[in-house]
Short mmCIF file of C-alpha atoms and ligand atoms in Angstrom, two decimals:
data_model
loop_
_atom_site.label_atom_id
_atom_site.label_comp_id
_atom_site.label_asym_id
_atom_site.label_seq_id
_atom_site.Cartn_x
_atom_site.Cartn_y
_atom_site.Cartn_z
CA MET A 1 25.46 1.81 11.39
CA SER A 2 23.39 -1.08 12.57
CA PRO A 3 20.64 -2.21 10.20
CA ILE A 4 17.34 -0.41 10.79
CA SER A 5 14.54 -2.74 11.41
CA LEU A 6 10.84 -2.23 10.59
CA THR A 7 10.12 -1.75 14.31
CA ARG A 8 12.80 0.74 14.64
CA TYR A 9 11.67 2.66 11.58
CA LEU A 10 8.04 2.57 12.79
CA ILE A 11 9.08 3.71 16.31
CA GLU A 12 10.98 6.68 14.82
CA GLU A 13 7.95 7.57 12.75
CA GLN A 14 5.94 7.61 15.82
CA GLN A 15 8.62 9.58 17.60
CA ALA A 16 8.56 12.07 14.81
CA GLY A 17 4.90 12.39 15.25
CA ARG A 18 4.04 10.91 11.94
CA ILE A 19 2.02 7.97 13.11
CA CYS A 20 0.44 6.97 16.30
CA ALA A 21 1.22 3.96 18.41
CA ASP A 22 -1.89 2.01 17.20
CA LEU A 23 -0.97 2.36 13.65
CA ARG A 24 2.52 1.31 14.38
CA LEU A 25 1.40 -1.72 16.19
CA LEU A 26 -1.10 -2.53 13.42
CA ILE A 27 1.53 -2.36 10.70
CA GLU A 28 3.96 -4.60 12.93
CA VAL A 29 1.17 -7.16 13.18
CA VAL A 30 0.34 -7.17 9.39
CA ALA A 31 4.21 -7.62 8.77
CA ARG A 32 4.03 -10.56 11.20
CA ALA A 33 1.13 -12.11 9.11
CA CYS A 34 3.26 -11.69 5.98
CA LYS A 35 6.18 -13.43 7.63
CA THR A 36 3.87 -16.41 8.24
CA ILE A 37 2.47 -16.27 4.83
CA SER A 38 5.94 -16.21 3.34
CA ILE A 39 6.90 -19.33 5.19
CA ALA A 40 3.76 -21.18 3.77
CA VAL A 41 4.40 -20.09 0.21
CA GLY A 42 7.99 -20.94 0.66
CA LYS A 43 7.10 -24.57 1.44
CA GLY A 44 5.70 -25.11 -1.94
CA ASP A 45 4.79 -28.83 -2.69
CA LEU A 46 6.32 -29.78 0.69
CA GLY A 47 3.75 -27.85 2.52
CA GLY A 48 0.79 -29.43 0.99
CA VAL A 49 -0.70 -26.05 0.27
CA LEU A 50 -0.50 -25.87 -3.52
CA GLY A 51 -3.41 -26.54 -5.75
CA ASP A 52 -7.05 -25.21 -5.70
CA ALA A 53 -9.04 -25.16 -2.58
CA GLY A 54 -12.27 -27.16 -2.23
CA THR A 55 -12.57 -30.86 -3.34
CA PRO A 56 -12.07 -32.49 -6.71
CA GLY A 57 -14.84 -31.46 -9.06
CA ALA A 58 -16.04 -28.95 -6.40
CA ALA A 59 -13.51 -26.01 -6.60
CA SER A 60 -14.09 -23.30 -4.00
CA ILE A 61 -15.12 -20.06 -5.74
CA ASN A 62 -14.60 -16.57 -4.20
CA ILE A 63 -16.96 -13.59 -4.82
CA GLN A 64 -14.82 -12.67 -7.91
CA GLY A 65 -15.86 -15.90 -9.49
CA GLU A 66 -12.30 -17.01 -9.34
CA ALA A 67 -11.31 -20.59 -8.33
CA GLN A 68 -9.62 -20.07 -4.70
CA LYS A 69 -6.06 -21.55 -4.22
CA LYS A 70 -5.44 -23.36 -0.88
CA LEU A 71 -3.01 -20.52 -0.22
CA ASP A 72 -5.56 -17.91 -0.90
CA VAL A 73 -7.65 -19.28 1.92
CA LEU A 74 -4.81 -20.06 4.25
CA SER A 75 -3.32 -16.45 3.79
CA ASN A 76 -6.73 -14.90 4.40
CA GLU A 77 -7.04 -16.95 7.63
CA ILE A 78 -3.52 -16.01 8.68
CA LEU A 79 -4.33 -12.23 8.18
CA LEU A 80 -7.73 -12.38 9.97
CA GLU A 81 -6.36 -14.40 12.96
CA THR A 82 -3.09 -12.51 13.28
CA ASN A 83 -5.15 -9.11 13.51
CA ALA A 84 -7.94 -10.39 15.67
CA TRP A 85 -6.83 -9.87 19.01
CA GLY A 86 -4.52 -6.96 18.96
CA GLY A 87 -7.00 -4.17 19.71
CA HIS A 88 -5.88 -1.86 16.71
CA LEU A 89 -8.84 -2.80 14.19
CA ALA A 90 -12.41 -2.48 14.00
CA ALA A 91 -13.07 -4.65 11.06
CA CYS A 92 -11.27 -6.37 7.97
CA ALA A 93 -12.26 -6.77 4.37
CA SER A 94 -10.75 -9.04 1.86
CA GLU A 95 -10.80 -10.06 -1.89
CA GLU A 96 -11.58 -13.57 -0.39
CA MET A 97 -14.62 -12.55 1.53
CA ASP A 98 -18.00 -11.54 0.24
CA HIS A 99 -18.38 -8.93 2.99
CA SER A 100 -16.17 -7.26 5.58
CA GLN A 101 -15.83 -8.86 8.87
CA PRO A 102 -15.86 -6.98 12.24
CA ILE A 103 -13.34 -7.84 14.87
CA PRO A 104 -14.97 -10.53 17.19
CA ASP A 105 -16.65 -9.08 20.16
CA ARG A 106 -14.37 -11.02 22.54
CA TYR A 107 -11.58 -8.81 21.47
CA PRO A 108 -10.94 -5.12 21.98
CA LYS A 109 -11.60 -2.86 19.06
CA GLY A 110 -9.45 -0.22 17.48
CA ASN A 111 -9.84 2.66 15.24
CA TYR A 112 -8.65 1.26 11.96
CA LEU A 113 -9.98 -0.72 8.96
CA LEU A 114 -7.80 -3.15 7.32
CA VAL A 115 -8.48 -4.28 3.69
CA PHE A 116 -6.31 -6.78 1.77
CA ASP A 117 -5.76 -9.07 -1.12
CA PRO A 118 -4.19 -11.79 0.94
CA LEU A 119 -2.45 -13.68 -1.91
CA ASP A 120 -2.21 -11.63 -5.05
CA GLY A 121 -1.39 -13.41 -8.31
CA SER A 122 -2.02 -16.72 -6.75
CA SER A 123 -2.60 -18.25 -10.10
CA ASN A 124 1.22 -18.17 -10.38
CA ILE A 125 1.62 -19.98 -6.95
CA ASP A 126 1.75 -23.43 -8.72
CA VAL A 127 4.23 -22.34 -11.13
CA ASN A 128 6.62 -21.00 -8.64
CA VAL A 129 6.47 -17.28 -9.68
CA THR A 130 6.39 -14.37 -7.25
CA VAL A 131 3.09 -13.83 -5.60
CA GLY A 132 2.33 -11.11 -2.81
CA THR A 133 -0.07 -9.64 -0.26
CA ILE A 134 -1.56 -6.20 -0.69
CA PHE A 135 -2.95 -4.35 2.12
CA SER A 136 -4.55 -0.81 2.88
CA VAL A 137 -5.21 0.95 6.21
CA LEU A 138 -8.18 3.18 6.50
CA ARG A 139 -9.69 5.05 9.63
CA CYS A 140 -12.97 3.69 11.02
CA PRO A 141 -15.51 6.68 10.93
CA GLU A 142 -16.01 8.39 14.19
CA GLY A 143 -18.78 6.99 16.33
CA VAL A 144 -19.05 3.80 14.20
CA SER A 145 -18.70 0.86 16.68
CA ALA A 146 -19.93 -1.87 14.23
CA PRO A 147 -18.43 -1.06 10.85
CA GLY A 148 -20.08 -2.77 7.72
CA ASP A 149 -19.07 -2.72 3.96
CA GLU A 150 -20.27 0.93 3.62
CA HIS A 151 -17.55 2.14 6.03
CA PHE A 152 -14.77 0.86 3.60
CA LEU A 153 -15.87 2.94 0.76
CA GLN A 154 -13.46 5.65 1.30
CA PRO A 155 -11.24 7.18 -1.59
CA GLY A 156 -7.64 6.24 -1.73
CA THR A 157 -6.60 9.76 -0.49
CA ALA A 158 -8.16 8.41 3.01
CA GLN A 159 -5.69 5.78 3.37
CA VAL A 160 -3.27 6.27 6.27
CA ALA A 161 -0.99 3.41 5.26
CA ALA A 162 -0.61 0.94 2.42
CA GLY A 163 1.95 -1.93 1.52
CA TYR A 164 2.41 -4.96 -0.21
CA ALA A 165 4.78 -8.11 0.60
CA ALA A 166 6.46 -9.72 -2.21
CA TYR A 167 7.20 -13.45 -1.82
CA GLY A 168 10.04 -13.85 -4.48
CA SER A 169 13.62 -14.84 -4.22
CA SER A 170 13.68 -12.60 -1.14
CA THR A 171 10.52 -11.65 0.81
CA MET A 172 10.17 -7.77 0.70
CA LEU A 173 7.68 -5.35 2.36
CA VAL A 174 7.24 -2.13 0.64
CA LEU A 175 5.31 0.42 2.78
CA THR A 176 4.14 3.87 3.06
CA VAL A 177 2.66 5.67 6.04
CA GLY A 178 2.12 8.82 3.94
CA HIS A 179 5.97 10.03 4.09
CA GLY A 180 7.64 8.23 1.20
CA THR A 181 7.79 4.64 0.18
CA HIS A 182 10.47 2.33 1.54
CA ALA A 183 11.44 -1.22 1.16
CA PHE A 184 12.21 -3.75 3.84
CA THR A 185 13.83 -7.20 3.23
CA LEU A 186 12.99 -10.10 5.46
CA ASP A 187 16.17 -11.60 7.24
CA ARG A 188 15.01 -14.96 7.73
CA GLU A 189 17.76 -15.89 10.22
CA VAL A 190 16.79 -13.02 12.58
CA GLY A 191 13.00 -12.96 11.64
CA SER A 192 12.99 -9.30 11.05
CA PHE A 193 12.27 -7.06 8.18
CA ILE A 194 15.35 -4.67 7.58
CA LEU A 195 15.25 -1.28 5.71
CA THR A 196 17.00 -1.79 2.59
CA ARG A 197 15.60 1.15 0.28
CA ARG A 198 14.62 4.33 1.99
CA ASP A 199 12.67 6.80 -0.06
CA ILE A 200 12.28 4.90 -3.25
CA ARG A 201 12.09 7.21 -6.32
CA ILE A 202 10.40 5.81 -9.42
CA PRO A 203 12.07 7.30 -12.62
CA GLU A 204 9.67 9.67 -14.37
CA GLU A 205 10.58 8.18 -17.76
CA THR A 206 10.70 4.72 -18.91
CA LYS A 207 11.04 2.17 -21.82
CA GLU A 208 9.33 -0.59 -20.28
CA PHE A 209 5.48 -1.28 -20.14
CA ALA A 210 3.31 -4.14 -18.60
CA ALA A 211 0.11 -5.14 -20.33
CA ASN A 212 -1.58 -8.46 -20.96
CA ALA A 213 -1.29 -8.16 -24.86
CA SER A 214 -3.51 -11.01 -25.31
CA ASN A 215 -6.45 -8.67 -24.61
CA GLN A 216 -5.25 -6.19 -27.44
CA ARG A 217 -8.35 -6.82 -29.84
CA HIS A 218 -10.64 -6.00 -26.79
CA TRP A 219 -8.99 -2.68 -25.84
CA GLU A 220 -10.33 0.69 -26.32
CA ALA A 221 -9.04 2.89 -29.16
CA PRO A 222 -6.78 4.99 -26.90
CA MET A 223 -5.13 2.08 -25.40
CA GLN A 224 -4.89 0.46 -28.90
CA ARG A 225 -2.84 3.53 -29.98
CA TYR A 226 -0.83 3.80 -26.87
CA VAL A 227 0.66 0.15 -27.10
CA ALA A 228 0.95 0.59 -30.95
CA GLU A 229 3.15 3.63 -30.66
CA MET A 230 5.38 1.90 -28.24
CA LEU A 231 5.50 -1.28 -30.54
CA ALA A 232 6.43 1.16 -33.41
CA GLY A 233 9.63 1.82 -31.43
CA LYS A 234 12.32 4.21 -32.59
CA GLN A 235 10.62 4.71 -36.05
CA GLY A 236 7.28 5.49 -34.52
CA PRO A 237 5.93 8.65 -32.80
CA ARG A 238 7.65 7.81 -29.35
CA GLY A 239 11.05 7.97 -31.08
CA LYS A 240 12.51 5.31 -28.69
CA ASP A 241 12.21 1.34 -28.55
CA PHE A 242 10.17 -0.16 -25.55
CA ASN A 243 10.41 -3.55 -23.77
CA MET A 244 7.53 -5.42 -22.26
CA ARG A 245 7.06 -7.42 -19.30
CA TRP A 246 3.90 -9.28 -18.00
CA VAL A 247 4.16 -11.44 -14.89
CA ALA A 248 0.35 -11.60 -14.25
CA SER A 249 1.20 -10.84 -10.51
CA MET A 250 0.41 -7.21 -9.77
CA VAL A 251 2.94 -7.44 -6.92
CA ALA A 252 5.61 -8.59 -9.04
CA ASP A 253 5.06 -6.16 -12.03
CA VAL A 254 4.68 -3.18 -9.44
CA HIS A 255 7.86 -4.11 -7.53
CA ARG A 256 9.81 -4.00 -10.80
CA ILE A 257 8.50 -0.64 -11.48
CA MET A 258 9.48 0.31 -7.92
CA THR A 259 12.85 -0.77 -8.63
CA ARG A 260 13.64 0.31 -12.27
CA GLY A 261 10.43 2.30 -13.43
CA GLY A 262 7.93 1.46 -15.99
CA ILE A 263 4.14 1.60 -16.33
CA PHE A 264 1.68 -1.09 -15.43
CA THR A 265 -1.67 -1.12 -17.33
CA TYR A 266 -4.86 -3.05 -16.95
CA PRO A 267 -7.25 -1.08 -18.94
CA LEU A 268 -10.85 -1.40 -19.71
CA ASP A 269 -11.40 -3.94 -22.40
CA ALA A 270 -14.59 -5.37 -24.11
CA LYS A 271 -14.58 -8.44 -21.74
CA ASN A 272 -14.42 -6.27 -18.38
CA THR A 273 -16.21 -3.19 -19.37
CA ALA A 274 -19.45 -4.29 -17.73
CA GLN A 275 -17.60 -4.77 -14.53
CA GLY A 276 -15.74 -1.54 -14.62
CA GLY A 277 -12.25 -3.26 -15.21
CA LYS A 278 -10.35 -6.29 -13.92
CA LEU A 279 -8.48 -5.03 -10.81
CA ARG A 280 -10.15 -4.29 -7.66
CA LEU A 281 -10.04 -0.57 -6.28
CA LEU A 282 -9.96 -1.06 -2.43
CA TYR A 283 -7.34 -3.79 -2.11
CA GLU A 284 -5.28 -3.62 -5.26
CA ALA A 285 -5.42 -0.22 -7.15
CA ASN A 286 -5.60 2.22 -4.33
CA PRO A 287 -2.84 0.90 -2.03
CA MET A 288 -0.48 0.55 -5.14
CA ALA A 289 -1.57 4.01 -6.12
CA LEU A 290 -0.58 5.52 -2.74
CA LEU A 291 2.81 3.48 -2.90
CA VAL A 292 3.56 4.64 -6.46
CA GLU A 293 2.47 8.33 -5.77
CA GLN A 294 4.70 8.46 -2.62
CA ALA A 295 7.58 7.22 -4.74
CA GLY A 296 7.12 10.06 -7.36
CA GLY A 297 5.23 8.19 -9.85
CA ALA A 298 1.54 8.52 -11.01
CA ALA A 299 -1.74 6.31 -10.78
CA SER A 300 -4.84 6.94 -13.00
CA THR A 301 -7.92 5.20 -14.11
CA GLY A 302 -6.97 6.57 -17.56
CA ARG A 303 -9.49 9.28 -16.98
CA MET A 304 -8.84 10.44 -13.38
CA ARG A 305 -6.43 10.17 -10.49
CA MET A 306 -6.74 6.66 -8.86
CA LEU A 307 -6.64 8.03 -5.22
CA ASP A 308 -9.73 10.28 -6.02
CA VAL A 309 -12.06 7.72 -7.20
CA GLN A 310 -15.18 7.48 -4.76
CA PRO A 311 -15.81 3.80 -4.20
CA GLU A 312 -19.48 2.50 -4.40
CA LYS A 313 -18.95 -1.02 -3.83
CA LEU A 314 -16.46 -2.99 -1.73
CA HIS A 315 -15.29 -5.32 -4.57
CA GLN A 316 -15.52 -2.49 -7.24
CA ARG A 317 -13.11 -2.85 -10.06
CA VAL A 318 -11.28 -0.09 -12.14
CA PRO A 319 -9.04 0.21 -15.09
CA VAL A 320 -5.34 0.82 -13.93
CA PHE A 321 -2.34 2.94 -15.37
CA LEU A 322 0.39 3.31 -12.78
CA GLY A 323 4.00 3.74 -12.63
CA SER A 324 6.64 6.45 -14.19
CA LYS A 325 4.88 9.74 -14.02
CA HIS A 326 5.51 11.13 -17.49
CA GLU A 327 4.51 7.66 -19.22
CA VAL A 328 1.26 7.60 -17.19
CA GLU A 329 0.45 11.25 -17.96
CA TYR A 330 0.99 10.37 -21.81
CA ALA A 331 -1.38 7.40 -21.68
CA VAL A 332 -3.95 9.72 -19.80
CA ALA A 333 -3.53 12.31 -22.39
CA LEU A 334 -4.35 9.74 -25.20
CA HIS A 335 -7.58 8.76 -23.31
CA ARG A 336 -8.56 12.33 -22.62
CA ALA A 337 -8.06 13.39 -26.38
CA HIS A 338 -10.02 10.20 -27.42
CA ASP A 339 -12.76 11.23 -25.17
CA ALA A 340 -12.79 14.86 -26.52
CA GLY A 341 -13.44 13.47 -30.04
CA GLY A 342 -9.53 13.93 -30.80
P1 P6P B 1 -4.55 -11.76 -16.42
C1 P6P B 1 -3.96 -11.63 -10.66
O1 P6P B 1 -5.09 -12.30 -10.53
C2 P6P B 1 -4.41 -10.26 -10.80
O2 P6P B 1 -5.31 -9.84 -9.92
C3 P6P B 1 -3.26 -9.24 -10.76
O3 P6P B 1 -2.28 -9.61 -9.74
C4 P6P B 1 -2.50 -9.38 -12.17
O4 P6P B 1 -1.89 -8.27 -12.49
C5 P6P B 1 -3.83 -9.74 -13.03
O5 P6P B 1 -4.81 -10.04 -12.25
C6 P6P B 1 -3.53 -10.72 -14.20
O6 P6P B 1 -4.57 -10.83 -14.95
O7 P6P B 1 -5.79 -11.42 -17.02
O8 P6P B 1 -3.25 -11.43 -17.00
O9 P6P B 1 -4.50 -13.17 -15.65
#
C-alpha cells in the first residue's frame, strides 16, 4: 500500500467527520513551519544560527528569564509568519513572547488559537542533542474578534489538537486530533511527513524514569520517596530494577516514552515552588498530556489530572508527571498519601 502522508491522514480524518477543513489546514501549516525549523536546526554551525540571541554582553532574555538562543527567536518567527496569512487562526501565543499576538488585521482571521514552544530544549541545540517544537490548538471563544491572553486560559481538555516535532536523527511529527496519537516521519526527499506509527500505545508498566536528579535535595518528601524506592531496585519495595534517562529536552524524553514507555517527571522543588513548577502548562504540559493520554498513558501534576488544571496565567508553570499509566498512578498515590498525612 502506498505510504500515507500527513495530508492524506488529515483528509481522511476530515472525511470521517472528526476534524473540519480549517483545523486540517491549520495543522498542515504548522507542519510546514516545523519542516522549515527542521532545516534551520539541521544546518547547525553551517547556518550561523547557533549560540545566544542578542549581542555579546547583552543576551536576549525572554519572559521566562531565560537567555534566548538565535534558533528560539528564528523558530518563533517562522511559526508566526507561516501562520499569519492562512485565515485559520485568530491569535498565537508563545513561550518566547510576553503576551499573545493577534493575527494582523491585513489577514483574514479564523476560529482557532495556537500556542507553542517554538524550540523546546534549546539549551541543547549547541551540543547537537534533539530539540523540538511543541504546539497546542484551542478554539477561539465564540464572539471574540480580538482575542487576548485571557482567551488562551482554557483547560487542557479544551484542546482540539496537540503535537510536537522532534528534530533528531530523523524529524518526526507526533500528533493527536483527539482520536489516538500518531507519528509521522519527514521524508526529506519528497518533503512530506509520512505516517510511520498509527495509534501509538504507551506500555502501562515501565522500568525507566526521567528526572533531573541534581534537584533531589530540593524535592518534596513524596518525590524523594518515589525515586528512592526506584533506586532501591529489586531489593526495595518496587521489587524491580529501574533505569534512568534525562535528556533535558522534554520533546526527546517524551518521544522515548511514546516509543518504549517510561515516566517523565519535573516535580515541585524548593527552587521552583514559588513559580508553581518549572515546565509551562499551556505549551509544554498540556499538549504533551493530551498526546500521552491519547496513547493510553497518564499525565498529572502529582495532585490532579493535568488536563483538568484551569490556567490562571499565560505562562503558568506546573509540576509534571506523565507517561506509563500505572507508574504515574503510583507516583500520584504517594503524593496523595503524603498530603493526607500518610
Ligand atoms: P533542566 C527545556 O528548557 C525544558 O523546558 C524541558 O524541555 C526540559 O525537560 C527541562 O526544561 C530541562 O530542565 O532543569 O533539567 O535544565
